[in-house]
CSV table of C-alpha atoms and ligand atoms in Angstrom, one decimal:
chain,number,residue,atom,x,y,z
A,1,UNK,CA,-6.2,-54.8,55.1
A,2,UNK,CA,-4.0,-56.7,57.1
A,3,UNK,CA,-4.3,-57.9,60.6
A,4,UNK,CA,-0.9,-59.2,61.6
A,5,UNK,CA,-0.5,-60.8,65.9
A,6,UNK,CA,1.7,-58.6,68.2
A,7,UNK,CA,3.3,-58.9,71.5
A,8,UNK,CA,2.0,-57.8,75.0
A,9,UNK,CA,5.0,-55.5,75.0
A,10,UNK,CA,3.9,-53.6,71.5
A,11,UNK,CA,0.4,-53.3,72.8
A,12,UNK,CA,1.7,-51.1,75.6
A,13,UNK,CA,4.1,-49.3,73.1
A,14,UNK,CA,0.6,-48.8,70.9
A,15,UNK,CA,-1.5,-47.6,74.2
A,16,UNK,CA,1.4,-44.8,74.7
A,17,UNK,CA,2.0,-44.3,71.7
A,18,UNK,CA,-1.5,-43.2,70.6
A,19,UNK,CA,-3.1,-43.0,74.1
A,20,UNK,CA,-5.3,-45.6,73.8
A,21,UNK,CA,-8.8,-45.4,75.7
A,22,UNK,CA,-9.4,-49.3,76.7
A,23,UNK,CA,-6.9,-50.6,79.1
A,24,UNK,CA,-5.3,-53.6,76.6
A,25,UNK,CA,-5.0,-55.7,79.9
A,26,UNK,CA,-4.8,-59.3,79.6
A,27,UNK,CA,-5.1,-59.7,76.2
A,28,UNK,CA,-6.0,-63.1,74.3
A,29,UNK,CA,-4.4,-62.8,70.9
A,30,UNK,CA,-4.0,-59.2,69.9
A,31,UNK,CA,-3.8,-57.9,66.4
A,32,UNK,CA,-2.8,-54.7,65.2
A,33,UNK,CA,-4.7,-53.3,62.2
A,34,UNK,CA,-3.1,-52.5,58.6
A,35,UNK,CA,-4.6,-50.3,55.9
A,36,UNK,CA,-2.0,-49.0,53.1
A,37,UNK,CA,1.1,-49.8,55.3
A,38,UNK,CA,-0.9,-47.4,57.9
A,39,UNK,CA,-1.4,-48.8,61.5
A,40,UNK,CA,-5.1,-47.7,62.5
A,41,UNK,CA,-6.3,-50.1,65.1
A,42,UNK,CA,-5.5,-52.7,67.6
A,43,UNK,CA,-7.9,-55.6,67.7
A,44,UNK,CA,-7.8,-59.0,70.4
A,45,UNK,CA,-10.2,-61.8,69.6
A,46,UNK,CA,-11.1,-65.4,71.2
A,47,UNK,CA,-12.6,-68.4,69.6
A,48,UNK,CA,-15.2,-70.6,70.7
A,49,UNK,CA,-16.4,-68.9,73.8
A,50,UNK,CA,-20.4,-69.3,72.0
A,51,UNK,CA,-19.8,-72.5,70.1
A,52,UNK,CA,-17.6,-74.0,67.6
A,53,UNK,CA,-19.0,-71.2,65.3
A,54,UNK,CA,-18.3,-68.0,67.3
A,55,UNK,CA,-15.6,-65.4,67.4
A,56,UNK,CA,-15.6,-62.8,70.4
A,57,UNK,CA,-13.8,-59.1,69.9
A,58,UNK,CA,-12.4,-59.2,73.2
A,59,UNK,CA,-11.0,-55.1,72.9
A,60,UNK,CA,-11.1,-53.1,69.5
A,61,UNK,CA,-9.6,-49.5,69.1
A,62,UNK,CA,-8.6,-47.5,66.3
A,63,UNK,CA,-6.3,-44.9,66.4
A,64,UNK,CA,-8.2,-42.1,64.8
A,65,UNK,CA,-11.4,-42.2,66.1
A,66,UNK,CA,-14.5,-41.1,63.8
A,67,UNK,CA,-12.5,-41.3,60.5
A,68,UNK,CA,-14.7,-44.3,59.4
A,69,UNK,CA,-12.0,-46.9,60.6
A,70,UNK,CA,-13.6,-48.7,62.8
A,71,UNK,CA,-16.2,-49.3,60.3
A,72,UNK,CA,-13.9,-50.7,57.1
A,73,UNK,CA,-12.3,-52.8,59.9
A,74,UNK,CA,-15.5,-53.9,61.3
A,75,UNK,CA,-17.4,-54.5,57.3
A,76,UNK,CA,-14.1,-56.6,56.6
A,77,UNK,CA,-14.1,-58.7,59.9
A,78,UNK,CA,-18.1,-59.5,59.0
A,79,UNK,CA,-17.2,-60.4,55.2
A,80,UNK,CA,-14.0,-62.8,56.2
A,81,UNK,CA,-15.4,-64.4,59.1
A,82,UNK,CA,-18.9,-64.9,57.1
A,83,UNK,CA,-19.3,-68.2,58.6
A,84,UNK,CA,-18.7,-67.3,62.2
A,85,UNK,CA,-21.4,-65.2,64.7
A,86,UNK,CA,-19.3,-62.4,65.5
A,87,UNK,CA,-19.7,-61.3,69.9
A,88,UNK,CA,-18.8,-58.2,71.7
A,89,UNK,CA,-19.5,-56.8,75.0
A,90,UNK,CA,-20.0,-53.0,75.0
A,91,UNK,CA,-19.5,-51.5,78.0
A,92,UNK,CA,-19.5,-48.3,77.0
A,93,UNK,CA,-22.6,-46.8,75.9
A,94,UNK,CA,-21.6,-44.3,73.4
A,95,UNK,CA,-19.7,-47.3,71.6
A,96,UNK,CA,-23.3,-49.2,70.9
A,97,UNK,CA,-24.5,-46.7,68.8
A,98,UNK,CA,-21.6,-48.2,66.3
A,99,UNK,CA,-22.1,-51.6,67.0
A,100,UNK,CA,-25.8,-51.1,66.0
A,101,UNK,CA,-25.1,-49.5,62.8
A,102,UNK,CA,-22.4,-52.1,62.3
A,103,UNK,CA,-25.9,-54.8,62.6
A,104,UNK,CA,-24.9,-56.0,65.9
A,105,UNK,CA,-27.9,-57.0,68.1
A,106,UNK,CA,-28.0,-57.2,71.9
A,107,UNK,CA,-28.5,-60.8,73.0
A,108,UNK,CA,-28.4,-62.6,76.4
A,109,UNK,CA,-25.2,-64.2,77.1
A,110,UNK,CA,-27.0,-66.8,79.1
A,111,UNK,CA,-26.4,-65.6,82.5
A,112,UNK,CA,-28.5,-62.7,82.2
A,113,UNK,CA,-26.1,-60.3,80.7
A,114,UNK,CA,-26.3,-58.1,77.0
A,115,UNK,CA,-23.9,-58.9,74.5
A,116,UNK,CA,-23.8,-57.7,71.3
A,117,UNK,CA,-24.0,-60.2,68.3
A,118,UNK,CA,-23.8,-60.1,64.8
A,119,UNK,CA,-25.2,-63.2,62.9
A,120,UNK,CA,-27.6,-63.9,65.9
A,121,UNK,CA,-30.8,-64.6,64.7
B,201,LIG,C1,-16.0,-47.5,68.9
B,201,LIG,C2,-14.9,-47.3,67.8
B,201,LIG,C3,-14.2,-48.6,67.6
B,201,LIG,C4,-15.6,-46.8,66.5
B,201,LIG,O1,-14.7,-46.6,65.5
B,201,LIG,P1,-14.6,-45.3,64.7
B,201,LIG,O2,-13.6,-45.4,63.6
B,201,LIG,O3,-14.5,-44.2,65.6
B,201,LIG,O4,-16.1,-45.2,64.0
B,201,LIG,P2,-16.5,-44.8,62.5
B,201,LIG,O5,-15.9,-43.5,62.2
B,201,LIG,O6,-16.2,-45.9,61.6
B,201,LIG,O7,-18.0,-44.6,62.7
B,201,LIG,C5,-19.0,-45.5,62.2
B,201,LIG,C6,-20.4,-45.0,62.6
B,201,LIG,O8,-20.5,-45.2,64.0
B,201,LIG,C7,-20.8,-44.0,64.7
B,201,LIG,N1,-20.1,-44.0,65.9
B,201,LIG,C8,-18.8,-44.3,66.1
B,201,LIG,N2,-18.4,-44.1,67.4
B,201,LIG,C9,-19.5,-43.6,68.0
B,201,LIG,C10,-19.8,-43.2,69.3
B,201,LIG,N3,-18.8,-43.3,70.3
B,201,LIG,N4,-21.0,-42.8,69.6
B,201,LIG,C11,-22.0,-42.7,68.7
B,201,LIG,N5,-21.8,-43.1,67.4
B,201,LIG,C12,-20.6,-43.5,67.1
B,201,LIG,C13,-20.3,-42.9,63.7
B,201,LIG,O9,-21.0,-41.7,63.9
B,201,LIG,C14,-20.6,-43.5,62.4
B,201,LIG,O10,-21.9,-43.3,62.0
B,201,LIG,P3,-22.3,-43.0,60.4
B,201,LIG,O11,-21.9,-44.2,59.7
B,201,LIG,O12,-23.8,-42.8,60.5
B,201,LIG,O13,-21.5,-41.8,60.1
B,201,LIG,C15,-13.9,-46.2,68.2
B,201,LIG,O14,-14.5,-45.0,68.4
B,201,LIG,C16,-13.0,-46.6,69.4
B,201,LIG,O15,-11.9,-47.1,69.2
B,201,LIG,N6,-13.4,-46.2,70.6
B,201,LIG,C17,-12.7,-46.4,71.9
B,201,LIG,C18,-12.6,-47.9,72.3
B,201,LIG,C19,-14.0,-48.6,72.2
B,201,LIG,O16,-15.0,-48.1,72.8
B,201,LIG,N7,-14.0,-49.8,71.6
B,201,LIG,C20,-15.2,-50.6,71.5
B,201,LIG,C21,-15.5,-51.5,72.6
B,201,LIG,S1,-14.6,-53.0,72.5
């Protein structure tokens, strides 16, 4: 699996192309998603925002949703960044449901809001 940086300009090309749910606005550092030479997600992540040891998802989407995607993606993101505490906001409530299974757990943020964390203890 390959995660390989793109432009603002092919994110919106991606959102058309597979008319994408999330808006893609403003994004840090996104990534689109290889499996096989087969494009299956788009992925933006920031560093640091929790401590020197902490990676936030900013926006996550695969292509094909409930294929098992965003699992693989999410399994591989926990086994390369073992050393990191992974953070996501879910707005979305049917989207938790995966986080959970993926062992994310809901944590403060510190200013009273829920994120999800995985490696939080
Ligand atoms: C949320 C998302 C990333 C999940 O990826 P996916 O490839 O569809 O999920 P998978 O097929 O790998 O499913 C893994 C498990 O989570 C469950 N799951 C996935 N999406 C779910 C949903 N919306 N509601 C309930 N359960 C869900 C699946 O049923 C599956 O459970 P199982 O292992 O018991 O069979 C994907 O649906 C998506 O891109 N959604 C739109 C954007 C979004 O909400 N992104 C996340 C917020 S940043």
């Amino acid at each position: 699996m390959e995660f390989v940086s793109i432009t603002d300009q092919e994110v919106e090309l991606y959102k058309e192309r597979f008319n994408l749910e999330l808006g893609w606005y403003m994004s840090v550092c996104p990534m689109k998603v290889i499996e096989n030479d087969k494009e299956i997600a788009l992925i933006d992540c920031s560093e640091g925002m929790y401590g020197d040891d902490s990676i936030q998802i900013e926006q996550f989407e695969v292509f094909e949703k409930k294929h098992g995607w965003g699992s693989k993606i999410i399994n591989q993101a926990i086994q390369d960044l073992s050393d990191y505490r992974i953070f996501v906001y879910v707005n979305d409530s049917n989207s938790k449901a995966f986080w959970i299974k993926k062992g994310f757990k809901p944590v403060d943020d510190g200013t009273g809001t829920e994120i999800y964390c995985y490696g939080c203890n």
